[in-house]
Amino acid sequence: SQQGEEDPQALSIQEGENATMNCSYKTSINNLQWYRQNSGRGLVHLILIRSNEREKHSGRLRVTLDTSKKSSSLLITASRAADTASYFCATDAISNFGNEKLTFGTGTRLTIIP
Amino acid sequence: DGGITQSPKYLFRKEGQNVTLSCEQNLNHDAMYWYRQDPGQGLRLIYYSQIVNDFQKGDIAEGYSVSREKKESFPLTVTSAQKNPTAFYLCASSIAARGYYEQYFGPGTRLTVT
């Protein structure tokens, strides 16, 4: 079953604007990661945030995590045409078996309009 | 160059035939994973391996089989028992099977069964 649900499913913005995507998950986690996938390609890791962190930055990326609401957001500032891709969150649910697996969400398809 | 390779990029098979997808990594990673992605959806875990000669079922293992005889290689066989095998298959690896390690993905194999 899908642990994460991204919102919105699709987003189109003008180049230069900021893009915000949200991820909600169901069970308590240790870590949350964000990945990008260009059409027809493999995924590329963007950023990881631990459950005891609230915000993290990497270049034009800003990730927040609210464990009380079981949600995370990914903000891409000053978007570029090259940011056009699908973005997925992935979580490792706390379980008796250890956090061996990542469970991926359904993804947000981001289109940057030049 | 370090990375993960998957071959072939496109694969066509007749219904009722088994087919094996290749995945090789030279990152010296212990953990390897196989995911399935259907159009417009997220990734679902088929199998994963934490170490050579060991593997565990993921969420959708029925109709698939794997082996891990070498650290570098984690081939996936799609058997005739898989009811709906047409999909995009992604292989990934990480230093270890823990949620705080990023996963590195191959370029994927698109399998079409008719």
PDB file of N, CA and C in Angstrom, chain A residues 1-2 31-33 35 37 40-45 48 50 88 92 97-107, chain B residues 9 33 35 37 40-45 48 50 56 59 88 90 97-103 105-108 110:
ATOM      1  N   SER A   1       0.855  -1.189   0.000  1.00  0.00           N
ATOM      2  CA  SER A   1       0.000   0.000   0.000  1.00  0.00           C
ATOM      3  C   SER A   1       0.887   1.234   0.000  1.00  0.00           C
ATOM      4  N   GLN A   2       0.363   2.324  -0.528  1.00  0.00           N
ATOM      5  CA  GLN A   2       1.125   3.551  -0.598  1.00  0.00           C
ATOM      6  C   GLN A   2       1.133   4.215   0.764  1.00  0.00           C
ATOM      7  N   ASN A  31      12.595   8.681   8.837  1.00  0.00           N
ATOM      8  CA  ASN A  31      13.160   9.578   7.840  1.00  0.00           C
ATOM      9  C   ASN A  31      12.188   9.770   6.676  1.00  0.00           C
ATOM     10  N   LEU A  32      12.315  10.903   6.014  1.00  0.00           N
ATOM     11  CA  LEU A  32      11.534  11.156   4.807  1.00  0.00           C
ATOM     12  C   LEU A  32      12.490  11.691   3.750  1.00  0.00           C
ATOM     13  N   GLN A  33      12.387  11.145   2.559  1.00  0.00           N
ATOM     14  CA  GLN A  33      13.241  11.575   1.459  1.00  0.00           C
ATOM     15  C   GLN A  33      12.381  12.091   0.310  1.00  0.00           C
ATOM     16  N   TYR A  35      12.541  12.621  -3.950  1.00  0.00           N
ATOM     17  CA  TYR A  35      13.213  12.216  -5.187  1.00  0.00           C
ATOM     18  C   TYR A  35      12.571  12.923  -6.369  1.00  0.00           C
ATOM     19  N   GLN A  37      12.022  12.536 -10.695  1.00  0.00           N
ATOM     20  CA  GLN A  37      12.076  11.619 -11.816  1.00  0.00           C
ATOM     21  C   GLN A  37      11.742  12.371 -13.091  1.00  0.00           C
ATOM     22  N   GLY A  40      10.388   8.971 -18.007  1.00  0.00           N
ATOM     23  CA  GLY A  40      10.995   7.762 -18.557  1.00  0.00           C
ATOM     24  C   GLY A  40      12.368   7.428 -18.021  1.00  0.00           C
ATOM     25  N   ARG A  41      12.769   8.065 -16.922  1.00  0.00           N
ATOM     26  CA  ARG A  41      14.103   7.835 -16.360  1.00  0.00           C
ATOM     27  C   ARG A  41      14.019   7.306 -14.938  1.00  0.00           C
ATOM     28  N   GLY A  42      15.174   7.019 -14.363  1.00  0.00           N
ATOM     29  CA  GLY A  42      15.221   6.612 -12.964  1.00  0.00           C
ATOM     30  C   GLY A  42      15.073   7.800 -12.034  1.00  0.00           C
ATOM     31  N   LEU A  43      14.911   7.508 -10.750  1.00  0.00           N
ATOM     32  CA  LEU A  43      14.748   8.574  -9.766  1.00  0.00           C
ATOM     33  C   LEU A  43      16.109   9.074  -9.293  1.00  0.00           C
ATOM     34  N   VAL A  44      16.118  10.335  -8.901  1.00  0.00           N
ATOM     35  CA  VAL A  44      17.324  10.958  -8.364  1.00  0.00           C
ATOM     36  C   VAL A  44      17.002  11.524  -6.984  1.00  0.00           C
ATOM     37  N   HIS A  45      17.847  11.204  -6.014  1.00  0.00           N
ATOM     38  CA  HIS A  45      17.631  11.672  -4.653  1.00  0.00           C
ATOM     39  C   HIS A  45      17.871  13.175  -4.559  1.00  0.00           C
ATOM     40  N   LEU A  48      17.046  14.506   2.242  1.00  0.00           N
ATOM     41  CA  LEU A  48      16.520  13.657   3.311  1.00  0.00           C
ATOM     42  C   LEU A  48      16.301  14.525   4.534  1.00  0.00           C
ATOM     43  N   ARG A  50      15.185  14.077   8.699  1.00  0.00           N
ATOM     44  CA  ARG A  50      14.958  13.102   9.766  1.00  0.00           C
ATOM     45  C   ARG A  50      13.744  13.523  10.589  1.00  0.00           C
ATOM     46  N   PHE A  88       8.635  12.742  -5.888  1.00  0.00           N
ATOM     47  CA  PHE A  88       8.086  11.730  -5.003  1.00  0.00           C
ATOM     48  C   PHE A  88       8.665  11.878  -3.603  1.00  0.00           C
ATOM     49  N   ASP A  92      10.340   5.818   5.526  1.00  0.00           N
ATOM     50  CA  ASP A  92      10.656   4.522   6.139  1.00  0.00           C
ATOM     51  C   ASP A  92       9.849   4.428   7.415  1.00  0.00           C
ATOM     52  N   PHE A  97      10.587  -4.613  12.176  1.00  0.00           N
ATOM     53  CA  PHE A  97      11.614  -5.191  11.325  1.00  0.00           C
ATOM     54  C   PHE A  97      12.737  -4.207  11.030  1.00  0.00           C
ATOM     55  N   GLY A  98      12.667  -3.037  11.631  1.00  0.00           N
ATOM     56  CA  GLY A  98      13.660  -2.019  11.319  1.00  0.00           C
ATOM     57  C   GLY A  98      13.264  -1.271  10.066  1.00  0.00           C
ATOM     58  N   ASN A  99      13.860  -0.135   9.857  1.00  0.00           N
ATOM     59  CA  ASN A  99      13.458   0.704   8.730  1.00  0.00           C
ATOM     60  C   ASN A  99      14.229   0.315   7.485  1.00  0.00           C
ATOM     61  N   GLU A 100      13.947  -0.901   6.976  1.00  0.00           N
ATOM     62  CA  GLU A 100      14.709  -1.428   5.852  1.00  0.00           C
ATOM     63  C   GLU A 100      14.223  -0.934   4.509  1.00  0.00           C
ATOM     64  N   LYS A 101      12.955  -0.556   4.429  1.00  0.00           N
ATOM     65  CA  LYS A 101      12.356  -0.258   3.143  1.00  0.00           C
ATOM     66  C   LYS A 101      11.880   1.178   3.086  1.00  0.00           C
ATOM     67  N   LEU A 102      11.914   1.725   1.870  1.00  0.00           N
ATOM     68  CA  LEU A 102      11.277   2.999   1.613  1.00  0.00           C
ATOM     69  C   LEU A 102       9.941   2.739   0.934  1.00  0.00           C
ATOM     70  N   THR A 103       8.930   3.490   1.330  1.00  0.00           N
ATOM     71  CA  THR A 103       7.637   3.430   0.661  1.00  0.00           C
ATOM     72  C   THR A 103       7.407   4.751  -0.041  1.00  0.00           C
ATOM     73  N   PHE A 104       7.179   4.687  -1.345  1.00  0.00           N
ATOM     74  CA  PHE A 104       7.072   5.888  -2.161  1.00  0.00           C
ATOM     75  C   PHE A 104       5.623   6.332  -2.297  1.00  0.00           C
ATOM     76  N   GLY A 105       5.455   7.641  -2.387  1.00  0.00           N
ATOM     77  CA  GLY A 105       4.145   8.212  -2.632  1.00  0.00           C
ATOM     78  C   GLY A 105       3.791   8.160  -4.102  1.00  0.00           C
ATOM     79  N   THR A 106       2.669   8.772  -4.429  1.00  0.00           N
ATOM     80  CA  THR A 106       2.119   8.703  -5.784  1.00  0.00           C
ATOM     81  C   THR A 106       2.699   9.766  -6.711  1.00  0.00           C
ATOM     82  N   GLY A 107       3.359  10.764  -6.171  1.00  0.00           N
ATOM     83  CA  GLY A 107       4.066  11.727  -7.003  1.00  0.00           C
ATOM     84  C   GLY A 107       3.275  12.957  -7.394  1.00  0.00           C
TER      85      GLY A 107
ATOM     86  N   LYS B   9      16.850  -1.378 -22.294  1.00  0.00           N
ATOM     87  CA  LYS B   9      15.978  -0.244 -21.976  1.00  0.00           C
ATOM     88  C   LYS B   9      14.526  -0.582 -22.312  1.00  0.00           C
ATOM     89  N   TYR B  33      17.394  -3.227  -4.753  1.00  0.00           N
ATOM     90  CA  TYR B  33      15.927  -3.222  -4.750  1.00  0.00           C
ATOM     91  C   TYR B  33      15.384  -3.301  -6.169  1.00  0.00           C
ATOM     92  N   TYR B  35      11.743  -2.225  -8.123  1.00  0.00           N
ATOM     93  CA  TYR B  35      10.448  -1.563  -8.044  1.00  0.00           C
ATOM     94  C   TYR B  35       9.724  -1.699  -9.377  1.00  0.00           C
ATOM     95  N   GLN B  37       6.773   0.415 -11.635  1.00  0.00           N
ATOM     96  CA  GLN B  37       6.046   1.681 -11.745  1.00  0.00           C
ATOM     97  C   GLN B  37       5.050   1.580 -12.897  1.00  0.00           C
ATOM     98  N   GLY B  40       1.609   6.965 -14.327  1.00  0.00           N
ATOM     99  CA  GLY B  40       1.012   7.940 -13.421  1.00  0.00           C
ATOM    100  C   GLY B  40       0.994   7.529 -11.973  1.00  0.00           C
ATOM    101  N   GLN B  41       1.727   6.474 -11.629  1.00  0.00           N
ATOM    102  CA  GLN B  41       1.701   5.998 -10.251  1.00  0.00           C
ATOM    103  C   GLN B  41       3.094   6.042  -9.634  1.00  0.00           C
ATOM    104  N   GLY B  42       3.111   5.805  -8.354  1.00  0.00           N
ATOM    105  CA  GLY B  42       4.385   5.748  -7.649  1.00  0.00           C
ATOM    106  C   GLY B  42       5.059   4.410  -7.820  1.00  0.00           C
ATOM    107  N   LEU B  43       6.113   4.193  -7.050  1.00  0.00           N
ATOM    108  CA  LEU B  43       6.882   2.955  -7.127  1.00  0.00           C
ATOM    109  C   LEU B  43       6.360   1.952  -6.101  1.00  0.00           C
ATOM    110  N   ARG B  44       6.292   0.709  -6.518  1.00  0.00           N
ATOM    111  CA  ARG B  44       5.924  -0.361  -5.591  1.00  0.00           C
ATOM    112  C   ARG B  44       7.071  -1.361  -5.513  1.00  0.00           C
ATOM    113  N   LEU B  45       7.412  -1.759  -4.310  1.00  0.00           N
ATOM    114  CA  LEU B  45       8.568  -2.620  -4.079  1.00  0.00           C
ATOM    115  C   LEU B  45       8.236  -4.075  -4.391  1.00  0.00           C
ATOM    116  N   TYR B  48      13.710  -6.984  -2.345  1.00  0.00           N
ATOM    117  CA  TYR B  48      14.934  -6.311  -1.989  1.00  0.00           C
ATOM    118  C   TYR B  48      15.912  -7.301  -1.366  1.00  0.00           C
ATOM    119  N   GLN B  50      19.424  -7.408   1.170  1.00  0.00           N
ATOM    120  CA  GLN B  50      20.309  -6.667   2.067  1.00  0.00           C
ATOM    121  C   GLN B  50      21.760  -7.104   1.938  1.00  0.00           C
ATOM    122  N   GLN B  56      14.376 -10.492   0.348  1.00  0.00           N
ATOM    123  CA  GLN B  56      13.056 -10.515   0.978  1.00  0.00           C
ATOM    124  C   GLN B  56      12.002 -10.016   0.011  1.00  0.00           C
ATOM    125  N   ASP B  59       6.173  -5.616  -1.468  1.00  0.00           N
ATOM    126  CA  ASP B  59       4.719  -5.543  -1.399  1.00  0.00           C
ATOM    127  C   ASP B  59       4.003  -6.309  -2.511  1.00  0.00           C
ATOM    128  N   PHE B  88       7.016  -0.366 -16.124  1.00  0.00           N
ATOM    129  CA  PHE B  88       8.367   0.190 -16.092  1.00  0.00           C
ATOM    130  C   PHE B  88       9.030  -0.341 -14.828  1.00  0.00           C
ATOM    131  N   LEU B  90      12.273  -0.550 -12.241  1.00  0.00           N
ATOM    132  CA  LEU B  90      13.414   0.223 -11.766  1.00  0.00           C
ATOM    133  C   LEU B  90      14.191  -0.573 -10.732  1.00  0.00           C
ATOM    134  N   ALA B  97      20.390  -1.420   3.737  1.00  0.00           N
ATOM    135  CA  ALA B  97      18.928  -1.332   3.715  1.00  0.00           C
ATOM    136  C   ALA B  97      18.441  -0.613   4.967  1.00  0.00           C
ATOM    137  N   ARG B  98      18.643   0.672   4.985  1.00  0.00           N
ATOM    138  CA  ARG B  98      18.175   1.515   6.075  1.00  0.00           C
ATOM    139  C   ARG B  98      17.589   2.784   5.497  1.00  0.00           C
ATOM    140  N   GLY B  99      16.553   3.271   6.120  1.00  0.00           N
ATOM    141  CA  GLY B  99      15.821   4.405   5.564  1.00  0.00           C
ATOM    142  C   GLY B  99      16.569   5.711   5.564  1.00  0.00           C
ATOM    143  N   TYR B 100      17.708   5.790   6.234  1.00  0.00           N
ATOM    144  CA  TYR B 100      18.478   7.036   6.223  1.00  0.00           C
ATOM    145  C   TYR B 100      19.550   7.057   5.148  1.00  0.00           C
ATOM    146  N   TYR B 101      19.591   6.023   4.300  1.00  0.00           N
ATOM    147  CA  TYR B 101      20.495   6.021   3.156  1.00  0.00           C
ATOM    148  C   TYR B 101      19.702   6.306   1.885  1.00  0.00           C
ATOM    149  N   GLU B 102      20.240   7.162   1.037  1.00  0.00           N
ATOM    150  CA  GLU B 102      19.567   7.418  -0.223  1.00  0.00           C
ATOM    151  C   GLU B 102      19.722   6.209  -1.127  1.00  0.00           C
ATOM    152  N   GLN B 103      18.736   6.061  -2.015  1.00  0.00           N
ATOM    153  CA  GLN B 103      18.810   4.999  -2.994  1.00  0.00           C
ATOM    154  C   GLN B 103      19.228   5.583  -4.342  1.00  0.00           C
ATOM    155  N   PHE B 105      19.246   4.979  -8.370  1.00  0.00           N
ATOM    156  CA  PHE B 105      18.404   4.257  -9.318  1.00  0.00           C
ATOM    157  C   PHE B 105      19.084   4.084 -10.668  1.00  0.00           C
ATOM    158  N   GLY B 106      18.761   2.960 -11.293  1.00  0.00           N
ATOM    159  CA  GLY B 106      19.143   2.747 -12.673  1.00  0.00           C
ATOM    160  C   GLY B 106      18.173   3.465 -13.605  1.00  0.00           C
ATOM    161  N   PRO B 107      18.425   3.409 -14.920  1.00  0.00           N
ATOM    162  CA  PRO B 107      17.592   4.127 -15.889  1.00  0.00           C
ATOM    163  C   PRO B 107      16.258   3.451 -16.177  1.00  0.00           C
ATOM    164  N   GLY B 108      16.086   2.200 -15.717  1.00  0.00           N
ATOM    165  CA  GLY B 108      14.813   1.508 -15.901  1.00  0.00           C
ATOM    166  C   GLY B 108      14.751   0.657 -17.154  1.00  0.00           C
ATOM    167  N   ARG B 110      11.636  -0.809 -19.668  1.00  0.00           N
ATOM    168  CA  ARG B 110      10.203  -0.798 -19.956  1.00  0.00           C
ATOM    169  C   ARG B 110       9.858  -2.132 -20.605  1.00  0.00           C
TER     170      ARG B 110
END
